[in-house]
Amino acid sequence: MKGFIKKIVTCCLISILATGIIGCSSDTADTTQNQGEKESPQTKEKDSSKDSKKDKKVSIDVAVNFGIDDQITIGLEEVAKGFEEETDIEANIISLPDYEPVMKAKMAANELPDMWSTHGWSVLRYSEYLTPLEDQEWAKVLHPAIEPVITDEAGHIYVLPIDVDVAGIAYNKDVVEQAGIDVDSITTWDDFQKACASIKENTDAAPISLGGKDNWTVGNFLDWVGPAVMLTTTQDYDQQLLDGNFNSEGWNEVNALFENMYDAGYFNADALTGTYSDVARMLGTGETAFGLYGNYIISEALSYNPDANLGFMPVPAYYSEDTPFLISGERTTLGIWKDTENKEACLEFLSYIARPEVMSKLATISGVPAGLTTAESDTGILKEDYAKHQEVPSVPYFDRVYLPSGMWDTMCATGSALIADEMTIEEATAKMKEDFDKLYN
Amino acid sequence: MSESRKTNIINEKNMINIMYLPALILFCIFVFYPFVSGIRISFTNWNGFSQNFEYIGWLNYKNLLHDEILQLALKNTLIYGIGSTILQQMLGLFYAVFLDKKFIGSKTTRTVVYLPVLIAAVIMGYMWYFIFQYNSGALNDVLRVLGLESVDWLAKGNQAVWIITLVNTIQYTGVSMVIYLAGLQNIPKMYYEAAQIDGAGPISQFFKITLPLLYPAIVTSVTLNLIGGLKLFDVIKALTNGGPGYSSHSISTLVDHTYFKTQAAGYSSAMGVILFLIIMGVALLTIKIFDKNEVDM
């Protein structure tokens, strides 16, 4: 009897294991088939007609790096709904948490969504997996500030830019006014430092704020100063960088400027340990004057104080021979996986978004200029500043063009170590060079 | 032996094999395969996402030898591991001896000491961040009430490392306490009675009876805490994110940082292999040291 029970148990266990293994390997079609066998002929007939209808309907997955409750995600979902009504193609907007690591894992497995947002990395990181799109109609009317940013050396374009991240230095107009500063007169970093000194002297606000626990805020500061020093008419640092030579002398200048400003007390007291949200709050409430971030910080600052009087100004030049500039880059962009089975549907979705009325709607949500010249957007309280700085030349995000992919974090960490006195200027530069050489090759 | 008895024994053996098969399969899929895969990646220049990479031999391991940031992370890892372990043993043993006696509130105190163990390390890290943060941090609020200047507690690397060690200690002291309590309850009371008759005082009893007879518990507690400390990750991420700069990184956080942020998956995997060897070496060494000194009851 005992042996019999054991045999039964053994058989059960083997069955469970086998079922588990088979279950794991079986595809959806098998599952549907098995389920069908258990159902009545009527249900089966009904379901098969439903299934065949469902089979005809194309569904595409669109992964985005925005939060599920972000206005832009909601806007994209509304656009997808309109697209589905018109074409019967279903576009699922998927907000992926922890976007970058997840996308890297998906790339490693070569299992990607049909479409995804490239958050600044369409050329350097994602191009290997994206479909070239330069032959699309809308590619002829790209916003001039975004065109060089999303075009690779061979002239390929891999994304539709829904909007353009054009940014300068965000500032609180009330604080600046209180200190008696005319931002239009700030053209060099020397002028900017004098303005910081004036704010420190005449107001209770910190001239500039960083949230060093989120060390990307430190990296962003360097990403704003970097082009001023390295993309100059007086040196060929930019060409050297593009040729794979990291010029330590130039980067020492960047580090020295940062360290001098920190030592002069122009940053918030918790610059090393605060967070980005702290900075946004401080900008909104007038506890800080300047923030070297994209204009996204303005909408975040307004969430803390809707009445805040905010604007943005061009980034000053480092050398007197150069001129101030704005920074431009990708913000909301969508590309298509080169191996997707639904390429036509994806192209159709991009064409739908490229329509002026659709793109205007999405760009207005972000409060930044639209990615195509055929569309306009309402940039809210920044409208005046955008108009004022229309003629200011723009440069791409420094790290995305002049540094190899993967350098961003080195820049954040070395900058943070520099002001924490964990590294000297030379050590921080040497680490930058070391990682540059490693990643470039 | 009869034929049916033989069949039964064979069946029993099969049963045992079948019983551990699911665990073995899971272990192979989720532990062994990633481990072997990690070793393979450590010999490549893979960036963590591209389909293209090359095998570069021992280059990653050679580069590790000259990596100053890794050396700093290694030093921090040892501080997190050994520092937390020493503090946890002292506090855990103190609580265990104190709470081994029955008094009103002893059970509540045990619960309070053990409670942090139940909190996820990352949440614990954030709770402490809100205590140590510069603006509106609880500790600085106290300082301001006392008329003192606010301090940016986590702004200096060395200080941040010790704060992380302390937070880890506070969280896991409860584990040591429970292990020592169990150990204390296994020591026969007759030893203490005999010692009392011989005129031994409480301190003498502690060092001559309690401590030697707690050896098995000490081995378990030290090994567990040491491994936990050497693998420390969540608290660091929540409190300092490895900063300022690289100053509070452990090898675990540096592996994560190097793999996902600086996109050097091959190099990062080599670090992971080194971390594995360190943890294994330290754990084996600990067990060997304690095995030598074990006391028979």
XYZ file of C-alpha atoms in Angstrom:
738
model
C 0.000 0.000 0.000
C 2.810 2.346 1.054
C 4.693 1.657 -2.191
C 1.555 2.296 -4.181
C 1.027 5.718 -2.570
C 4.645 6.607 -3.242
C 4.227 5.620 -6.888
C 1.146 7.797 -7.154
C 2.933 10.767 -5.529
C 5.969 10.251 -7.775
C 3.775 10.185 -10.869
C 2.006 13.353 -9.730
C 5.297 15.161 -9.134
C 6.650 14.112 -12.528
C 3.424 15.268 -14.144
C 3.562 18.633 -12.387
C 7.174 19.140 -13.424
C 6.517 18.032 -16.972
C 3.416 20.203 -17.212
C 5.374 23.125 -15.860
C 8.092 22.671 -18.442
C 5.660 22.130 -21.307
C 3.512 24.989 -20.040
C 6.489 27.299 -20.099
C 7.407 26.405 -23.641
C 3.941 26.349 -25.128
C 2.936 29.377 -27.130
C -0.322 31.285 -27.069
C -1.704 29.408 -30.046
C -1.422 26.086 -28.212
C -3.109 27.506 -25.159
C -5.944 28.838 -27.239
C -6.272 25.481 -28.943
C -6.386 23.577 -25.659
C -8.969 25.909 -24.254
C -11.005 25.564 -27.414
C -11.178 21.808 -27.040
C -12.953 22.114 -23.715
C -15.553 24.560 -24.968
C -18.842 23.962 -26.720
C -18.942 24.117 -30.533
C -21.095 27.267 -30.396
C -18.674 29.115 -28.134
C -15.805 27.873 -30.257
C -17.409 29.225 -33.414
C -18.197 32.557 -31.784
C -14.667 32.844 -30.400
C -12.992 31.876 -33.627
C -14.820 34.639 -35.487
C -13.795 37.052 -32.720
C -10.207 35.738 -32.894
C -9.998 36.138 -36.634
C -11.227 39.720 -36.288
C -8.675 40.264 -33.518
C -5.927 38.734 -35.668
C -6.603 41.323 -38.344
C -6.233 44.219 -35.893
C -2.619 45.274 -35.609
C -1.407 46.242 -32.194
C 1.863 48.079 -31.550
C 3.666 48.654 -28.275
C 5.115 52.099 -27.656
C 7.415 52.293 -24.626
C 7.983 55.731 -23.111
C 10.266 56.987 -20.374
C 7.609 59.235 -18.845
C 5.650 58.407 -15.711
C 2.218 56.859 -16.009
C 0.566 60.031 -14.660
C 2.722 62.490 -16.602
C 0.732 64.836 -18.798
C 2.737 63.837 -21.855
C 1.931 60.139 -21.302
C -1.750 60.972 -21.002
C -1.468 63.128 -24.137
C 0.153 60.277 -26.059
C -2.605 57.928 -24.917
C -5.227 60.330 -26.239
C -3.365 60.582 -29.523
C -3.178 56.779 -29.707
C -6.939 56.606 -29.195
C -7.546 59.029 -32.057
C -5.156 57.030 -34.227
C -6.975 53.794 -33.447
C -10.344 55.301 -34.330
C -8.980 56.384 -37.672
C -6.886 53.396 -38.665
C -8.016 50.494 -36.477
C -4.395 50.094 -35.390
C -4.022 49.851 -31.650
C -1.043 51.742 -30.183
C -0.388 50.787 -26.561
C 1.500 53.506 -24.722
C 3.566 51.738 -22.079
C 5.180 53.773 -19.337
C 8.188 51.685 -18.297
C 9.466 52.211 -14.774
C 13.253 52.333 -14.433
C 13.361 52.989 -18.153
C 17.071 52.980 -18.963
C 18.110 49.693 -17.305
C 14.975 47.999 -18.626
C 15.648 49.179 -22.163
C 19.278 48.112 -21.892
C 18.169 44.647 -20.807
C 15.722 44.522 -23.712
C 18.444 45.575 -26.134
C 20.777 42.931 -24.744
C 18.096 40.304 -25.358
C 17.210 41.885 -28.729
C 13.566 41.825 -27.654
C 12.345 45.382 -27.998
C 8.960 47.067 -28.184
C 7.742 48.106 -31.637
C 8.454 51.736 -30.813
C 10.093 53.575 -27.951
C 11.214 56.998 -26.833
C 14.950 57.610 -27.019
C 15.316 60.390 -24.385
C 18.387 61.972 -25.967
C 20.101 58.834 -27.184
C 18.630 58.087 -30.602
C 22.038 58.203 -32.269
C 24.632 57.151 -29.724
C 22.796 54.382 -27.906
C 19.731 53.220 -29.772
C 20.620 53.649 -33.476
C 21.847 50.036 -33.704
C 18.272 48.922 -33.064
C 16.254 51.606 -34.860
C 14.823 51.970 -38.350
C 16.271 54.894 -40.370
C 13.481 57.381 -41.021
C 15.080 60.107 -43.142
C 12.973 59.111 -46.154
C 9.732 60.006 -44.376
C 7.816 63.100 -45.529
C 7.991 64.790 -42.157
C 11.808 64.451 -42.079
C 11.999 67.356 -44.560
C 10.547 69.831 -42.084
C 12.560 69.153 -38.918
C 13.077 72.032 -36.476
C 16.568 73.424 -37.237
C 17.620 73.106 -33.578
C 16.878 69.374 -33.460
C 18.046 68.284 -36.896
C 21.792 68.091 -36.139
C 21.073 66.473 -32.781
C 19.201 63.488 -34.228
C 21.251 63.006 -37.398
C 24.185 60.589 -37.388
C 27.408 60.860 -39.376
C 25.903 58.936 -42.297
C 22.923 61.296 -42.424
C 20.425 58.850 -40.951
C 17.575 59.986 -38.706
C 16.080 57.416 -36.368
C 13.288 59.256 -34.561
C 10.401 61.600 -35.000
C 11.025 64.546 -32.671
C 7.653 65.498 -31.209
C 9.195 68.514 -29.511
C 12.579 70.135 -28.973
C 14.300 70.596 -25.669
C 15.651 74.124 -26.084
C 17.027 75.376 -22.812
C 19.263 77.909 -21.198
C 19.655 78.796 -17.541
C 16.347 78.810 -15.671
C 16.008 81.703 -13.248
C 13.639 83.307 -10.804
C 12.946 86.780 -12.175
C 11.911 88.207 -8.804
C 15.145 87.174 -7.076
C 17.272 88.479 -9.917
C 15.384 91.769 -9.914
C 15.775 92.069 -6.155
C 19.554 91.779 -6.604
C 19.441 94.473 -9.289
C 20.712 92.252 -12.067
C 19.926 92.636 -15.745
C 20.236 89.133 -17.149
C 20.553 90.467 -20.700
C 23.879 91.989 -19.744
C 25.311 88.608 -18.701
C 27.310 87.386 -21.672
C 30.310 85.663 -20.096
C 30.883 83.416 -17.096
C 32.728 86.294 -15.432
C 29.532 88.347 -15.703
C 27.578 85.397 -14.375
C 29.858 85.058 -11.350
C 29.461 88.776 -10.623
C 25.696 88.284 -10.753
C 26.031 85.359 -8.308
C 28.081 87.539 -5.959
C 25.421 90.210 -6.129
C 22.647 87.720 -5.335
C 24.631 86.354 -2.419
C 25.156 89.852 -1.076
C 21.723 91.351 -1.663
C 19.264 88.505 -1.161
C 18.675 85.505 1.088
C 18.603 83.197 -1.923
C 21.369 80.827 -2.980
C 22.668 82.025 -6.353
C 22.668 78.506 -7.889
C 21.275 75.235 -6.600
C 22.278 71.620 -7.062
C 20.791 68.454 -5.599
C 23.926 66.354 -5.295
C 22.240 63.220 -3.964
C 20.761 63.070 -7.463
C 24.226 63.566 -8.846
C 22.921 64.122 -12.372
C 22.199 67.682 -11.233
C 25.965 68.145 -10.848
C 26.532 66.528 -14.236
C 24.021 68.911 -15.746
C 25.973 71.893 -14.460
C 29.089 70.574 -16.192
C 27.065 69.767 -19.301
C 26.115 73.456 -19.474
C 29.623 74.765 -18.754
C 31.309 72.140 -20.966
C 30.246 73.607 -24.317
C 31.187 77.122 -23.182
C 34.766 76.010 -22.611
C 35.169 73.180 -25.102
C 33.146 74.361 -28.122
C 34.988 77.609 -28.626
C 36.262 79.447 -31.648
C 39.647 79.891 -29.997
C 40.505 76.181 -29.622
C 39.775 72.978 -31.537
C 38.741 70.999 -28.460
C 35.460 70.023 -30.129
C 37.186 68.447 -33.134
C 39.618 66.678 -30.819
C 36.699 65.222 -28.884
C 35.007 64.044 -32.057
C 38.303 62.465 -33.145
C 38.493 60.574 -29.873
C 41.014 62.787 -28.044
C 39.948 64.088 -24.680
C 41.712 67.383 -24.043
C 42.541 67.443 -20.338
C 43.629 71.069 -20.403
C 40.190 72.160 -21.565
C 38.374 70.035 -19.017
C 40.613 71.373 -16.242
C 39.164 74.802 -17.090
C 35.641 73.434 -16.728
C 36.461 71.846 -13.380
C 38.287 74.946 -12.157
C 35.326 77.176 -12.940
C 33.010 74.825 -11.068
C 35.301 74.530 -8.049
C 35.928 78.288 -7.869
C 32.219 79.027 -7.930
C 31.573 76.406 -5.278
C 34.365 77.729 -3.058
C 32.999 81.249 -3.490
C 29.766 80.033 -1.878
C 27.538 80.480 -4.902
C 25.780 77.154 -4.396
C 23.129 76.047 -1.910
C 24.367 74.700 1.426
C 23.203 71.148 0.689
C 24.479 71.125 -2.887
C 26.061 67.713 -2.257
C 23.231 65.987 -0.461
C 19.969 67.642 -1.518
C 17.742 66.327 -4.292
C 16.522 67.653 -7.625
C 13.050 68.166 -6.153
C 14.619 70.416 -3.506
C 16.167 72.510 -6.278
C 12.871 72.811 -8.167
C 11.118 73.840 -4.973
C 13.806 76.406 -4.189
C 13.560 77.894 -7.672
C 9.791 78.143 -7.375
C 9.807 79.662 -3.914
C 12.636 82.099 -4.602
C 15.178 80.383 -2.367
C 17.517 80.146 -5.325
C 18.088 82.385 -8.331
C 19.496 80.131 -11.059
C 19.158 76.504 -12.057
C 21.253 74.984 -14.821
C 18.689 72.510 -16.066
C 16.407 72.057 -19.040
C 13.192 74.039 -19.024
C 11.440 71.037 -17.484
C 12.510 72.468 -14.135
C 10.232 75.431 -14.714
C 7.069 73.341 -14.837
C 8.259 71.454 -11.751
C 9.049 74.717 -9.912
C 5.583 75.990 -10.817
C 4.076 72.931 -9.163
C 5.537 74.197 -5.866
C 4.547 77.817 -6.509
C 2.137 78.419 -9.397
C 2.694 82.189 -9.113
C 6.469 81.979 -9.471
C 7.913 84.463 -11.937
C 10.318 82.304 -13.924
C 12.183 82.500 -17.181
C 15.316 81.334 -18.928
C 18.411 83.039 -20.310
C 21.158 81.864 -22.666
C 24.216 80.113 -21.235
C 27.089 82.634 -21.049
C 30.242 82.201 -23.123
C 33.487 81.318 -21.362
C 35.783 83.238 -23.684
C 35.018 86.864 -24.518
C 35.390 86.089 -28.248
C 32.436 83.675 -28.124
C 28.736 84.361 -27.801
C 26.121 83.037 -25.383
C 24.189 80.002 -26.565
C 21.200 77.827 -25.882
C 21.270 74.069 -25.479
C 19.080 71.888 -27.622
C 18.354 68.217 -27.528
C 15.814 65.487 -27.815
C 12.915 65.477 -25.438
C 9.887 63.545 -26.653
C 10.990 61.374 -29.556
C 9.791 58.084 -30.954
C 11.736 55.570 -33.015
C 10.811 52.219 -34.576
C 12.539 48.908 -33.825
C 14.307 47.726 -36.973
C 13.108 44.140 -36.468
C 9.470 44.855 -35.683
C 6.879 42.905 -37.612
C 4.580 45.939 -37.573
C 6.821 48.444 -39.326
C 4.065 49.780 -41.586
C 1.729 50.362 -38.657
C 4.510 52.113 -36.733
C 5.310 54.365 -39.690
C 1.641 55.188 -39.947
C 1.548 56.111 -36.269
C 4.534 58.426 -36.682
C 2.923 60.083 -39.700
C -0.220 60.594 -37.640
C 1.763 62.252 -34.838
C 3.608 64.399 -37.398
C 0.342 66.065 -38.392
C 0.564 69.713 -37.295
C -2.530 69.605 -35.066
C -1.434 66.404 -33.294
C 2.147 67.513 -32.802
C 1.050 70.968 -31.591
C -1.142 69.327 -28.986
C 1.709 67.167 -27.666
C 4.364 69.914 -27.772
C 2.011 72.285 -25.950
C 1.676 69.748 -23.140
C 5.468 69.839 -22.676
C 5.502 73.618 -23.068
C 8.417 73.506 -25.517
C 8.751 74.142 -29.259
C 7.412 71.479 -31.619
C 9.871 69.188 -33.400
C 8.660 70.061 -36.906
C 8.479 73.511 -38.414
C 4.937 72.791 -39.606
C 3.621 72.680 -36.025
C 3.385 75.382 -33.385
C 3.062 75.059 -29.649
C 2.020 77.179 -26.735
C 5.065 77.529 -24.507
C 3.156 79.197 -21.670
C 5.072 81.576 -19.433
C 8.212 80.976 -21.476
C 6.669 82.291 -24.693
C 8.297 85.689 -24.243
C 11.731 84.200 -23.551
C 11.513 81.835 -26.518
C 10.685 84.784 -28.754
C 13.469 86.893 -27.245
C 16.117 84.209 -27.714
C 14.994 83.066 -31.146
C 18.204 84.242 -32.788
C 20.552 82.863 -30.124
C 22.642 80.001 -31.561
C 22.063 76.618 -30.002
C 24.455 73.763 -29.352
C 23.483 70.143 -28.697
C 23.691 68.608 -25.226
C 27.450 68.379 -24.805
C 27.726 64.800 -23.516
C 25.374 63.383 -26.146
C 27.544 64.495 -29.047
C 31.068 65.024 -27.788
C 31.380 62.275 -25.183
C 30.881 58.548 -25.765
C 27.756 56.904 -24.349
C 28.399 56.010 -20.717
C 30.408 59.146 -19.888
C 27.468 60.993 -18.413
C 27.737 59.281 -15.084
C 31.479 59.777 -14.902
C 30.860 63.482 -15.368
C 28.254 63.481 -12.601
C 30.436 61.538 -10.167
C 33.695 63.400 -10.816
C 31.927 66.767 -10.529
C 30.412 65.697 -7.255
C 33.768 64.366 -5.995
C 35.436 67.624 -6.984
C 33.283 69.878 -4.842
C 33.278 67.342 -2.004
C 37.092 67.614 -1.960
C 37.298 63.907 -2.706
C 39.202 64.659 -5.924
C 41.415 67.460 -7.123
C 40.774 69.210 -10.424
C 43.488 67.129 -12.066
C 42.235 63.856 -10.588
C 38.670 64.555 -11.713
C 39.909 65.361 -15.212
C 42.141 62.273 -15.272
C 39.130 60.088 -14.417
C 37.149 61.741 -17.207
C 39.979 61.053 -19.647
C 40.372 57.468 -18.461
C 36.681 56.675 -18.981
C 36.573 58.621 -22.239
C 39.445 56.555 -23.656
C 37.900 53.329 -22.340
C 34.442 54.028 -23.754
C 35.550 55.621 -27.003
C 37.537 52.552 -27.972
C 17.168 -8.447 1.286
C 13.870 -9.110 -0.401
C 13.091 -7.794 -3.876
C 10.264 -5.536 -2.614
C 12.538 -3.977 0.085
C 15.152 -3.201 -2.604
C 12.499 -1.565 -4.791
C 11.353 0.508 -1.827
C 14.884 1.793 -1.186
C 15.292 2.670 -4.877
C 11.937 4.444 -4.808
C 12.920 6.373 -1.699
C 16.124 7.513 -3.405
C 14.131 8.560 -6.450
C 11.725 10.389 -4.238
C 14.536 12.370 -2.632
C 15.945 13.247 -6.050
C 12.558 14.333 -7.294
C 11.968 16.415 -4.171
C 15.035 18.544 -4.651
C 14.741 18.734 -8.421
C 12.487 21.857 -8.520
C 14.837 23.699 -6.167
C 17.817 22.576 -8.247
C 16.163 23.754 -11.461
C 15.369 27.142 -9.925
C 18.905 27.402 -8.547
C 20.376 26.615 -11.966
C 18.171 29.137 -13.768
C 18.383 32.020 -11.339
C 21.782 31.549 -9.657
C 24.115 29.189 -11.454
C 23.447 30.277 -15.039
C 23.719 34.047 -14.269
C 26.876 33.350 -12.263
C 28.561 31.430 -15.093
C 27.261 33.992 -17.564
C 28.752 36.777 -15.402
C 32.149 35.076 -15.460
C 31.934 34.790 -19.255
C 30.980 38.469 -19.620
C 33.911 39.478 -17.406
C 36.226 38.430 -20.241
C 34.518 40.711 -22.768
C 34.258 44.432 -23.493
C 30.437 44.243 -23.633
C 28.611 47.502 -22.899
C 25.577 45.779 -21.437
C 23.146 46.189 -24.309
C 24.788 45.911 -27.726
C 24.778 42.701 -29.776
C 28.435 43.346 -30.607
C 31.311 42.687 -28.226
C 34.742 41.114 -28.193
C 36.550 38.739 -25.888
C 39.476 40.610 -24.383
C 41.018 37.954 -22.155
C 42.172 39.046 -18.715
C 42.246 42.776 -19.553
C 39.336 43.675 -17.256
C 41.016 41.879 -14.353
C 44.343 43.591 -15.094
C 42.622 46.992 -15.130
C 40.999 46.213 -11.785
C 44.438 46.078 -10.188
C 45.049 49.775 -10.931
C 41.517 51.041 -10.337
C 41.667 53.512 -7.451
C 37.895 53.783 -7.237
C 37.644 50.030 -6.826
C 40.255 50.208 -4.063
C 38.186 52.881 -2.324
C 35.034 50.786 -2.756
C 36.885 47.753 -1.409
C 37.978 49.717 1.670
C 34.402 50.930 2.179
C 33.056 47.402 1.674
C 35.338 46.115 4.414
C 34.240 48.948 6.714
C 30.586 48.173 5.989
C 31.176 44.457 6.476
C 33.588 44.311 9.398
C 32.461 47.556 11.071
C 28.796 46.589 11.010
C 29.606 43.065 12.176
C 31.623 44.211 15.193
C 29.006 46.766 16.220
C 26.155 44.345 15.649
C 27.811 41.628 17.762
C 28.444 44.034 20.627
C 24.949 45.497 20.590
C 23.238 42.175 19.793
C 25.009 40.414 22.632
C 24.290 43.266 25.023
C 20.579 43.195 24.179
C 20.462 39.394 24.329
C 22.090 39.199 27.791
C 19.924 42.053 29.018
C 16.683 40.687 27.579
C 17.363 37.063 28.502
C 16.070 37.899 31.955
C 12.343 38.121 32.399
C 11.068 41.542 33.414
C 8.119 43.718 32.550
C 8.572 45.029 29.019
C 11.304 42.564 28.035
C 9.205 41.117 25.201
C 8.254 44.589 23.959
C 11.911 45.629 24.007
C 12.838 42.509 22.007
C 10.172 43.413 19.451
C 11.382 47.000 19.216
C 14.991 45.915 18.672
C 13.944 43.337 16.072
C 11.418 45.539 14.266
C 13.902 47.314 11.916
C 14.880 43.915 10.472
C 11.369 43.660 9.044
C 11.653 46.964 7.211
C 13.005 46.863 3.664
C 16.569 48.164 3.644
C 15.809 50.793 1.025
C 12.939 52.188 3.121
C 15.178 52.161 6.164
C 17.743 54.100 4.127
C 15.214 56.755 3.138
C 13.947 57.042 6.720
C 17.465 57.777 7.853
C 18.002 60.128 4.927
C 15.137 62.214 6.266
C 16.886 62.281 9.625
C 20.307 63.241 8.260
C 19.336 65.551 5.398
C 20.480 69.146 5.626
C 17.223 70.975 5.049
C 14.386 69.889 7.321
C 16.320 66.826 8.527
C 15.281 65.776 12.048
C 18.821 65.852 13.404
C 19.461 69.374 12.156
C 16.117 70.486 13.560
C 17.325 69.327 16.966
C 20.618 71.154 16.483
C 18.809 74.341 15.528
C 16.559 74.091 18.601
C 19.732 73.836 20.678
C 21.038 76.957 18.962
C 23.687 75.124 16.953
C 24.559 75.347 13.269
C 23.092 72.807 10.833
C 25.497 70.156 9.607
C 25.492 68.546 6.163
C 26.050 65.074 7.606
C 26.422 63.169 4.361
C 28.563 65.716 2.501
C 31.888 64.207 3.541
C 32.778 60.788 2.221
C 34.371 59.363 5.401
C 31.526 60.572 7.556
C 28.947 59.182 5.133
C 30.630 55.760 5.215
C 30.364 55.576 8.999
C 26.788 56.821 8.983
C 25.890 54.065 6.508
C 27.665 51.522 8.739
C 25.709 52.781 11.724
C 22.371 52.629 9.914
C 23.098 49.081 8.760
C 24.082 48.170 12.336
C 20.868 49.578 13.775
C 18.787 47.732 11.225
C 20.315 44.294 11.720
C 21.243 44.255 15.414
C 17.942 42.439 15.943
C 19.223 39.443 13.957
C 22.258 39.089 16.220
C 20.092 39.559 19.278
C 17.751 36.732 18.281
C 20.659 34.386 17.481
C 22.323 35.152 20.832
C 19.058 34.796 22.719
C 18.636 31.334 21.223
C 22.268 30.566 22.120
C 21.837 31.774 25.692
C 18.778 29.637 26.194
C 20.794 26.567 25.191
C 23.373 27.068 27.947
C 22.494 24.785 30.882
C 21.760 26.721 34.078
C 23.817 24.248 36.145
C 27.060 25.836 34.888
C 26.040 29.166 36.392
C 24.912 27.500 39.627
C 28.232 25.710 39.903
C 30.108 28.928 39.194
C 28.112 30.766 41.834
C 28.975 28.089 44.396
C 32.641 28.551 43.447
C 32.197 32.286 44.070
C 32.364 33.550 40.479
C 30.798 36.978 39.904
C 28.556 37.986 36.947
C 31.467 39.344 34.859
C 33.548 36.257 35.450
C 30.534 34.056 34.600
C 30.008 36.010 31.372
C 33.586 35.622 30.163
C 34.178 32.099 31.462
C 30.791 30.492 30.711
C 28.494 32.583 28.536
C 30.942 33.755 25.888
C 32.719 30.415 25.289
C 29.445 28.512 25.144
C 27.971 31.032 22.715
C 30.588 30.132 20.108
C 28.173 28.374 17.718
C 25.838 31.373 17.924
C 28.745 33.778 17.403
C 29.859 31.862 14.294
C 26.364 32.038 12.813
C 25.809 35.676 13.709
C 29.235 36.882 12.570
C 29.045 34.996 9.273
C 25.533 36.240 8.493
C 26.287 39.840 9.404
C 29.605 39.832 7.614
C 28.072 38.584 4.378
C 25.194 41.058 4.728
C 27.591 43.938 5.377
C 29.887 43.028 2.508
C 26.913 42.901 0.139
C 25.441 46.186 1.413
C 23.549 47.959 -1.357
C 20.094 49.400 -0.653
C 21.011 51.594 2.306
C 23.868 53.152 0.336
C 21.629 53.818 -2.638
C 19.020 55.467 -0.440
C 21.367 57.498 1.733
C 24.122 58.726 -0.577
C 23.794 56.907 -3.899
C 27.524 56.150 -3.569
C 28.480 59.825 -3.307
C 29.685 62.444 -2.865
C 31.599 61.466 -5.973
C 32.553 57.835 -5.499
C 33.356 58.159 -1.816
C 30.712 55.913 -0.238
C 30.429 53.248 -2.911
C 30.668 49.625 -1.838
C 31.725 47.069 -4.420
C 28.050 46.127 -4.880
C 26.969 49.673 -5.698
C 30.063 50.194 -7.832
C 29.221 47.041 -9.808
C 25.708 48.404 -10.390
C 27.059 51.859 -11.255
C 29.674 50.488 -13.659
C 27.269 48.075 -15.346
C 24.252 50.297 -15.849
C 25.619 53.835 -15.740
C 29.070 53.766 -17.253
C 28.042 50.912 -19.525
C 31.082 48.753 -18.880
C 29.270 45.461 -18.331
C 32.398 43.351 -18.878
C 34.447 45.338 -16.402
C 31.564 45.399 -13.950
C 31.212 41.617 -14.177
C 34.894 41.255 -13.368
C 34.265 43.356 -10.236
C 31.339 41.095 -9.382
C 33.556 38.028 -9.625
C 36.089 39.677 -7.314
C 33.304 40.536 -4.833
C 32.163 36.917 -4.900
C 35.694 35.702 -4.181
C 36.108 38.212 -1.338
C 32.831 37.238 0.308
C 33.562 33.552 -0.098
C 37.102 33.988 1.244
C 35.999 36.026 4.245
C 33.156 33.623 5.048
C 35.434 30.573 4.822
C 38.097 32.296 6.890
C 35.561 33.247 9.544
C 34.231 29.715 9.792
C 37.779 28.312 9.931
C 38.825 30.696 12.699
C 35.744 29.924 14.733
C 35.977 26.196 14.080
C 39.442 26.161 15.628
C 38.227 27.899 18.750
C 34.964 26.030 19.165
C 34.224 24.837 22.666
C 32.606 21.488 23.340
C 29.761 21.583 25.790
